PDB file of C-alpha atoms in Angstrom:
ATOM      1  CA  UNK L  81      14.072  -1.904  18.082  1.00 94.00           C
ATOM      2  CA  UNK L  82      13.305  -1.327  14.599  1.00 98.00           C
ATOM      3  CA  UNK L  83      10.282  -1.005  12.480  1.00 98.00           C
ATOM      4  CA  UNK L  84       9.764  -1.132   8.581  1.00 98.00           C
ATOM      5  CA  UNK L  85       6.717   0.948   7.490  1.00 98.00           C
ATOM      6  CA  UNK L  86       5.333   0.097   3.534  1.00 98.00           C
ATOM      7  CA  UNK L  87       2.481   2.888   2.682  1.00 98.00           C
ATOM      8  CA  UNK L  88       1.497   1.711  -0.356  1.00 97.00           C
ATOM      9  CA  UNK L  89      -1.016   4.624  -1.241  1.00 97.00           C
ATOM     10  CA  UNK L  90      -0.590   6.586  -4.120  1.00 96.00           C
ATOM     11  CA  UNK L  91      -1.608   9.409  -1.939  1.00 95.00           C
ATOM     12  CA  UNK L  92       1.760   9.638   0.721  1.00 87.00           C
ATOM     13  CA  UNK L  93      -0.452  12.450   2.374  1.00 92.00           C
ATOM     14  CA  UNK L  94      -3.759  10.214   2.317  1.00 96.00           C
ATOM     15  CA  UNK L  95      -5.784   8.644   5.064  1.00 97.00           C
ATOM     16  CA  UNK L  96      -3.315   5.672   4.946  1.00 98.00           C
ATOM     17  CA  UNK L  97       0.125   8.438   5.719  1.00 98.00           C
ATOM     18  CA  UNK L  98      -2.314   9.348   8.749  1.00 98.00           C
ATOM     19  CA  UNK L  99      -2.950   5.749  10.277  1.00 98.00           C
ATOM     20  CA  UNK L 100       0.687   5.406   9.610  1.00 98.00           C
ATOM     21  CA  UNK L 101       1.482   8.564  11.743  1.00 98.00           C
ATOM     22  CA  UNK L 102      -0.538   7.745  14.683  1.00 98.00           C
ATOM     23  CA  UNK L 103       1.007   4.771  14.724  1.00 98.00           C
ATOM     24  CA  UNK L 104       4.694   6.910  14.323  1.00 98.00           C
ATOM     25  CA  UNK L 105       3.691   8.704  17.266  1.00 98.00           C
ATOM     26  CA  UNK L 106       3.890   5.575  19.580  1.00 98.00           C
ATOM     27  CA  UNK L 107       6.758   4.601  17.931  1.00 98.00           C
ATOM     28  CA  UNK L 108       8.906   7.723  18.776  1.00 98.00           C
ATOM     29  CA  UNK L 109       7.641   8.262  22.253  1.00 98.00           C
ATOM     30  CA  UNK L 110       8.623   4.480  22.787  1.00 98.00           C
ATOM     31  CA  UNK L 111      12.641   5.430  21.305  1.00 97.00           C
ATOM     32  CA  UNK L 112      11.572   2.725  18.542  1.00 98.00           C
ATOM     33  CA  UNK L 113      13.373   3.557  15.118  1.00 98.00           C
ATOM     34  CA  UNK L 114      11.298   3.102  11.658  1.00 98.00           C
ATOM     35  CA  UNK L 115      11.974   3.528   7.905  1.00 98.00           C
ATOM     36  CA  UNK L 116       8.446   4.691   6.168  1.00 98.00           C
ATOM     37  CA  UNK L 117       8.656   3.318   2.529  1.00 98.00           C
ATOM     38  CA  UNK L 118       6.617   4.957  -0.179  1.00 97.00           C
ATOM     39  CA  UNK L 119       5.588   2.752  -2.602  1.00 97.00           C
ATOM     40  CA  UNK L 120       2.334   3.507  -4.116  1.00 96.00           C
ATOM     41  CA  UNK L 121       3.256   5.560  -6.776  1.00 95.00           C
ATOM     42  CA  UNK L 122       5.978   2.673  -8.112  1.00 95.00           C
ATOM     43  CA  UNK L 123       5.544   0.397 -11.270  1.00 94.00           C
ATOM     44  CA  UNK L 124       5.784  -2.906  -9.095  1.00 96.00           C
ATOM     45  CA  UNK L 125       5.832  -5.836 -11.554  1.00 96.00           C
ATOM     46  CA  UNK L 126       4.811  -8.882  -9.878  1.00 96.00           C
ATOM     47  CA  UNK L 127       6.585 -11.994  -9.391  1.00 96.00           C
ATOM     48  CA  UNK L 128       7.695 -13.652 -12.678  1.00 96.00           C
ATOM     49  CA  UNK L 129       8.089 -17.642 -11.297  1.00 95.00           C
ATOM     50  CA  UNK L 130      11.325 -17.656 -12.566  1.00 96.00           C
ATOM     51  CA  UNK L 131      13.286 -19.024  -9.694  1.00 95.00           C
ATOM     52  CA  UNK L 132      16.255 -16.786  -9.804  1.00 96.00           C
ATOM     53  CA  UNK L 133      15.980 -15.958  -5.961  1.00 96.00           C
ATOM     54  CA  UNK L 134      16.140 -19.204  -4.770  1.00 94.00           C
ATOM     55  CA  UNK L 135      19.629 -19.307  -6.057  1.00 95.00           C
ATOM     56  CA  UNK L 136      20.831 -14.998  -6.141  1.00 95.00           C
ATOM     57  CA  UNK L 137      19.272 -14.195  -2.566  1.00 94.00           C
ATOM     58  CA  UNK L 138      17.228 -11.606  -4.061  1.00 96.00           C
ATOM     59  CA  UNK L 139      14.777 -10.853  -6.918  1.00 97.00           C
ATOM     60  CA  UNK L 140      15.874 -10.497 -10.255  1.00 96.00           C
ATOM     61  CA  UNK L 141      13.346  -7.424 -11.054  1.00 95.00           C
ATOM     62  CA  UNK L 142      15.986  -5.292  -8.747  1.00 89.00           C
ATOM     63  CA  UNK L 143      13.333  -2.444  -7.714  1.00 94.00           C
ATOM     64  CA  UNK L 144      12.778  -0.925  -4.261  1.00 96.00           C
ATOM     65  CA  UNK L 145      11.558  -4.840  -3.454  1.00 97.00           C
ATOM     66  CA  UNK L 146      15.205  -5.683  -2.991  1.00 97.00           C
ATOM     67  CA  UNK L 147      15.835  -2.413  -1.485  1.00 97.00           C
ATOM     68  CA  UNK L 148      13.339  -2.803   1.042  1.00 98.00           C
ATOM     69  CA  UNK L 149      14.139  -6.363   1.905  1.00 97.00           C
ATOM     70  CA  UNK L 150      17.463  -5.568   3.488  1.00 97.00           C
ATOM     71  CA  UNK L 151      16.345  -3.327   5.939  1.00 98.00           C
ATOM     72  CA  UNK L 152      13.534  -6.171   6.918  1.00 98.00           C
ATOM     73  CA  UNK L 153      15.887  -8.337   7.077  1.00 98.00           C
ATOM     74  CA  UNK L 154      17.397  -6.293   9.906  1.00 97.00           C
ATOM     75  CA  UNK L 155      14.355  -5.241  11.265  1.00 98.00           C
ATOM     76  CA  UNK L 156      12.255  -6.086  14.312  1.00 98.00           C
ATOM     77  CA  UNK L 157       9.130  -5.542  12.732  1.00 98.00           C
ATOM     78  CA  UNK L 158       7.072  -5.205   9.931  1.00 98.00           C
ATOM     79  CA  UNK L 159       4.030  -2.508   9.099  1.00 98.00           C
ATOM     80  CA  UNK L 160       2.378  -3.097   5.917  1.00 98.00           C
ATOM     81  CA  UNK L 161      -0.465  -0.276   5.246  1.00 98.00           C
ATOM     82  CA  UNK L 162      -2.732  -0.171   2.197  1.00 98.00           C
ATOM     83  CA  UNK L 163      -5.566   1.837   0.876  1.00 97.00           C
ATOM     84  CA  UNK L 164      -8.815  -0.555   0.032  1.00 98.00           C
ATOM     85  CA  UNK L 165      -9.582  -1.643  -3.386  1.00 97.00           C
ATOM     86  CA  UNK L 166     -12.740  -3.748  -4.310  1.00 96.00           C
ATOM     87  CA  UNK L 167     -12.471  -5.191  -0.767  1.00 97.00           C
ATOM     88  CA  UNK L 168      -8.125  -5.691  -1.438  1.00 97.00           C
ATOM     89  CA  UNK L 169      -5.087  -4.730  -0.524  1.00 97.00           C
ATOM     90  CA  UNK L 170      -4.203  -2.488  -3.952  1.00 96.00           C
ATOM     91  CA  UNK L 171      -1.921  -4.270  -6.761  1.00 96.00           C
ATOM     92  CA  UNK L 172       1.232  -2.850  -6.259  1.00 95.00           C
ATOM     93  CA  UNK L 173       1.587  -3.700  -2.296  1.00 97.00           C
ATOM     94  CA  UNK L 174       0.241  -7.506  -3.193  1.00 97.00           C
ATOM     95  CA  UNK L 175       3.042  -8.122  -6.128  1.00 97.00           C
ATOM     96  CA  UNK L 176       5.471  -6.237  -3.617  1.00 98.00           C
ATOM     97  CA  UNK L 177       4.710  -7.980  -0.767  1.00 98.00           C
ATOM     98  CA  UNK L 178       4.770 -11.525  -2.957  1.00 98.00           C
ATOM     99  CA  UNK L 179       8.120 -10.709  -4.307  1.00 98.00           C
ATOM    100  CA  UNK L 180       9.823  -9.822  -1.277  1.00 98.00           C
ATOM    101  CA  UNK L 181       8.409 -13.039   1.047  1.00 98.00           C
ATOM    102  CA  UNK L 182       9.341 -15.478  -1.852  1.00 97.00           C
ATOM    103  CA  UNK L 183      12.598 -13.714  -2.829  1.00 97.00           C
ATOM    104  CA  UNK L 184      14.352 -13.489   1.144  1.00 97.00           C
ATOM    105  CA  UNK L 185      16.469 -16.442   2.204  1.00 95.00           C
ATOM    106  CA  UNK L 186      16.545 -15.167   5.821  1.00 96.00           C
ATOM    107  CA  UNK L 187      14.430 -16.057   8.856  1.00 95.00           C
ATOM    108  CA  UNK L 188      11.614 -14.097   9.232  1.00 97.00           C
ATOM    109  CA  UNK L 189      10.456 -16.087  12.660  1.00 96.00           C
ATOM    110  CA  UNK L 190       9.156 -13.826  15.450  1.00 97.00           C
ATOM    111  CA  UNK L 191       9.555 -10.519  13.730  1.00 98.00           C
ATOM    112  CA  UNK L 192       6.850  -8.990  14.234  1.00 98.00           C
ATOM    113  CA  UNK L 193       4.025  -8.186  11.688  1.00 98.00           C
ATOM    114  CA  UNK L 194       0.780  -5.809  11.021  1.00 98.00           C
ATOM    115  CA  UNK L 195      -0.986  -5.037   8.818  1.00 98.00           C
ATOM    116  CA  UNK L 196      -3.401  -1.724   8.356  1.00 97.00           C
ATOM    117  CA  UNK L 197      -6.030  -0.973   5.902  1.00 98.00           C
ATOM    118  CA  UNK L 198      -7.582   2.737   4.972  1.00 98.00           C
ATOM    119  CA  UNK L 199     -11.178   2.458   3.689  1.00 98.00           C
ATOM    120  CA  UNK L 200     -14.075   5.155   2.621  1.00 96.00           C
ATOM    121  CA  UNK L 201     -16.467   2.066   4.011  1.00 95.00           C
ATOM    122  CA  UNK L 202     -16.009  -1.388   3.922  1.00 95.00           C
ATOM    123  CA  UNK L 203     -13.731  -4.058   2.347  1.00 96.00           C
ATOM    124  CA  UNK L 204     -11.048  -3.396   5.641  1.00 96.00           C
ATOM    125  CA  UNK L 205     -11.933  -6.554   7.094  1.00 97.00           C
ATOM    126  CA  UNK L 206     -11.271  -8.392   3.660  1.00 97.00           C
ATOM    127  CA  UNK L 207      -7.948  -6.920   3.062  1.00 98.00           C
ATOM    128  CA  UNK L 208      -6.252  -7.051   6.910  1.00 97.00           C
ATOM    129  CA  UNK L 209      -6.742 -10.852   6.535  1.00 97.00           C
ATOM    130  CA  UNK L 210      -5.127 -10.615   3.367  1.00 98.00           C
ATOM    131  CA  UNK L 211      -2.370  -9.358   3.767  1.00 98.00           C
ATOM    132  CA  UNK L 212      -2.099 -10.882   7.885  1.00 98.00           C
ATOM    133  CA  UNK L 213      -1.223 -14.003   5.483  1.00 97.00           C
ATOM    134  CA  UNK L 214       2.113 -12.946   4.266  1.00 98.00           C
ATOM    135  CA  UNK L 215       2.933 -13.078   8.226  1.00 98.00           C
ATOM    136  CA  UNK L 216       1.350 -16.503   8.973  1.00 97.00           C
ATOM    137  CA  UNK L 217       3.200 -18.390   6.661  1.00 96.00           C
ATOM    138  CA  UNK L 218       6.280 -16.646   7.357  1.00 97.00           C
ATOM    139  CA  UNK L 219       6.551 -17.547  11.410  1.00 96.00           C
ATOM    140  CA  UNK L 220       6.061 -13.872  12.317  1.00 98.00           C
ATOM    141  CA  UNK L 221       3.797 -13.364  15.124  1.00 98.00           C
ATOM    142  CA  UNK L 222       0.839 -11.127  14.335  1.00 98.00           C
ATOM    143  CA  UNK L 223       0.220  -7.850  15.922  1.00 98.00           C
ATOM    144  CA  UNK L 224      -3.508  -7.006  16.994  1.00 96.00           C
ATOM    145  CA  UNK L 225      -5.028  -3.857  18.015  1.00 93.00           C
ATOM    146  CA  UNK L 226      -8.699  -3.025  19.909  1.00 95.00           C
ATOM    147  CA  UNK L 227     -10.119  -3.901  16.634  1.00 96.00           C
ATOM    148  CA  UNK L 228      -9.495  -4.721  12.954  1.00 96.00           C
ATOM    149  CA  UNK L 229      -6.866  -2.243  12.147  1.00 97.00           C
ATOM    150  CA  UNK L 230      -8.393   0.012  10.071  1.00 97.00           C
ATOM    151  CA  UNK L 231      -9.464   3.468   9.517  1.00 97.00           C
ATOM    152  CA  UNK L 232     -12.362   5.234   7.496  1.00 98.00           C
ATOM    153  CA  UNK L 233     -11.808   7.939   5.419  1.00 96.00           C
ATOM    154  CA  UNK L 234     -12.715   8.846   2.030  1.00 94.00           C
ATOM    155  CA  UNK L 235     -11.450  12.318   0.535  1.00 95.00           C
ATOM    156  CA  UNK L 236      -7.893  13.110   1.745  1.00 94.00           C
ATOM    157  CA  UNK L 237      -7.687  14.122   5.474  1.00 95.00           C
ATOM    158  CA  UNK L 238     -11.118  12.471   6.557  1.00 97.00           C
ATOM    159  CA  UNK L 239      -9.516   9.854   8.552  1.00 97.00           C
ATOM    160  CA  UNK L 240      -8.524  12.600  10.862  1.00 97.00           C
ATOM    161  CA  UNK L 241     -11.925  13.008  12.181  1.00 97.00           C
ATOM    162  CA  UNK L 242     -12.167   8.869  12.575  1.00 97.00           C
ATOM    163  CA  UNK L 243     -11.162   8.528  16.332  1.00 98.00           C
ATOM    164  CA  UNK L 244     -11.767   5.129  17.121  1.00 97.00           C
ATOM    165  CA  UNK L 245      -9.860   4.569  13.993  1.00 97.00           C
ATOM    166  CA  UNK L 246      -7.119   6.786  14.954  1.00 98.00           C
ATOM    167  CA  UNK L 247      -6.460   4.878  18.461  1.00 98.00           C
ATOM    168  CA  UNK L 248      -6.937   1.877  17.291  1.00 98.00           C
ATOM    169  CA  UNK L 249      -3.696   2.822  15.629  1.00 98.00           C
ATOM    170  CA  UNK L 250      -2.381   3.837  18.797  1.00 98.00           C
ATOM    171  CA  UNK L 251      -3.269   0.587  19.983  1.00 98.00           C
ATOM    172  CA  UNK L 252      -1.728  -1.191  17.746  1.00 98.00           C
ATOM    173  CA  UNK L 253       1.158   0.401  17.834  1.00 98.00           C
ATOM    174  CA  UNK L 254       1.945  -0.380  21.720  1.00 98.00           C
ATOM    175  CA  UNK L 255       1.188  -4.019  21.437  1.00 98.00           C
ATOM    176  CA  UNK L 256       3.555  -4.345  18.272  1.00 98.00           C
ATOM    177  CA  UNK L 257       6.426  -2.118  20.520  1.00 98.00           C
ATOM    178  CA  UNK L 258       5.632  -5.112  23.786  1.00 98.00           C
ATOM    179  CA  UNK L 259       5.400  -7.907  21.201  1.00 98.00           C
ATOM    180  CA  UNK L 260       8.977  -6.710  20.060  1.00 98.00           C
ATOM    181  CA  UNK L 261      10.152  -6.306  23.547  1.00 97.00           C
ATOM    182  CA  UNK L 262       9.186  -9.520  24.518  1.00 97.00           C
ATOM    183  CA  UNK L 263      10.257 -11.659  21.873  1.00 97.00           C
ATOM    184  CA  UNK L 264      13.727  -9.584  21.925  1.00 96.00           C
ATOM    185  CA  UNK L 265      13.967 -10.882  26.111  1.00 96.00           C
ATOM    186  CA  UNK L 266      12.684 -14.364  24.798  1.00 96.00           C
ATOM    187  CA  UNK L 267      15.442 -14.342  22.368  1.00 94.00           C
ATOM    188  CA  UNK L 268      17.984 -13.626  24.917  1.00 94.00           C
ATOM    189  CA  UNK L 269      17.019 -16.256  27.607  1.00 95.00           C
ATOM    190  CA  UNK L 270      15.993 -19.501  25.574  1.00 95.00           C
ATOM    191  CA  UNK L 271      16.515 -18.195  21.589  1.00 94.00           C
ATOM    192  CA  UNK L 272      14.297 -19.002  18.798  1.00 91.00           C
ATOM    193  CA  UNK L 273      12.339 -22.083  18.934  1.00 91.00           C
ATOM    194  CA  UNK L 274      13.686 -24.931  17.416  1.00 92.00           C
ATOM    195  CA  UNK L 275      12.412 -26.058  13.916  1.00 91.00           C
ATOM    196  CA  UNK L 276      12.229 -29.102  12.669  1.00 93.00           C
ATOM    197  CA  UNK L 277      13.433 -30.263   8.629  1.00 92.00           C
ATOM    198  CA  UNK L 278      10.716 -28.798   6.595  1.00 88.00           C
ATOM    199  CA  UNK L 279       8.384 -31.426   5.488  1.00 90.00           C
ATOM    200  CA  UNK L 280       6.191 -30.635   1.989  1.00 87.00           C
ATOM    201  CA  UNK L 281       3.675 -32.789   0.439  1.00 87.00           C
ATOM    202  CA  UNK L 282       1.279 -31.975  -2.622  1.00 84.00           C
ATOM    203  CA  UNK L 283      -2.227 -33.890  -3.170  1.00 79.00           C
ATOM    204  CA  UNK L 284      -1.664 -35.431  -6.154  1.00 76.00           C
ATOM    205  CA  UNK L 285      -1.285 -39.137  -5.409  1.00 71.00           C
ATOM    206  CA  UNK L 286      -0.111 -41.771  -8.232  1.00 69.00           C
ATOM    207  CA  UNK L 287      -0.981 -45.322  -7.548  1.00 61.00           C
TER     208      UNK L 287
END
């Protein structure tokens, strides 16, 4: 088992690194691999509708984006982990995050995804559904904790002192590692589910 980790603070030693590292914990003492990516401090363009991908494989903006993306590709799972901005994910892990879904020809179905946010206050809510939708519309199955997964913490090293946050982490972290367990016996015994010939529509009608 594998996990991909994207901290996307500019802080790598902020209260997101530490959500991230309870979660590490789990992931160690459960012989799962993972690849933290640091991100936050990155010029991230975002996506420029050009279309290249659909015919390179990749994005044309070659950043970490298309660095990242082949170690998803082999991944089990996916941890996506952003401080809170006016109730958001911040900029550079939305445009990342864009780029790489739209840009990857492979399957994403039943890797697994979550998706943590690091907040003084409030806005966590907000931004775990936000980014929970790069998952949903990729078939990857969405990993839950106790709660929202979230932790509080506003000057560096706060979120330390924020133990529900910090096992809700833990949590989290132990239902992604079954989730991937799981699916990977699922995947052995009766393989992926079988998809049907994509179907899209648009509501513009012309009569």
């Amino acid at each position: 088992m594998k996990v991909i980790i994207i901290n996307s603070s500019p802080h790598q030693n902020g209260n997101t690194a530490i959500a991230i590292n309870e979660m590490i914990k789990v992931f160690k003492k459960e012989d799962v691999d993972y690849q933290v990516f640091d991100i936050g401090n990155e010029a991230i363009r975002s996506c420029l509708d050009c279309g290249k991908c659909h015919t390179l494989g990749y994005c044309i903006l070659n950043d970490s984006v298309n660095e990242v993306a082949k170690e998803f590709e082999k991944a089990d799972g996916l941890v996506v982990a952003s401080p809170v901005y006016f109730a958001q994910a911040n900029g550079a892990l939305v445009s990342f995050l864009q780029r790489m879904f739209v840009s990857t020809p492979f399957d994403k179905t039943m890797k697994i995804g979550a998706s943590i946010g690091a907040a003084r206050r409030g806005g966590l809510t907000t931004t775990y559904d936000e980014l929970n939708k790069f998952f949903g519309i990729s078939g990857m199955p969405i990993a839950s904790g106790q709660y929202w997964n979230g932790i509080h913490g506003g000057k560096e090293g706060e979120a330390n002192e924020d133990l529900e946050g910090l096992q809700m982490m833990r949590t989290l972290a132990n239902n992604m590692v079954f989730l991937m367990k799981a699916i990977a016996l699922g995947k052995k015994k009766y393989g992926l589910p079988k998809k049907e010939k994509k179907i899209s529509t648009n509501f513009i009608r012309k009569d």
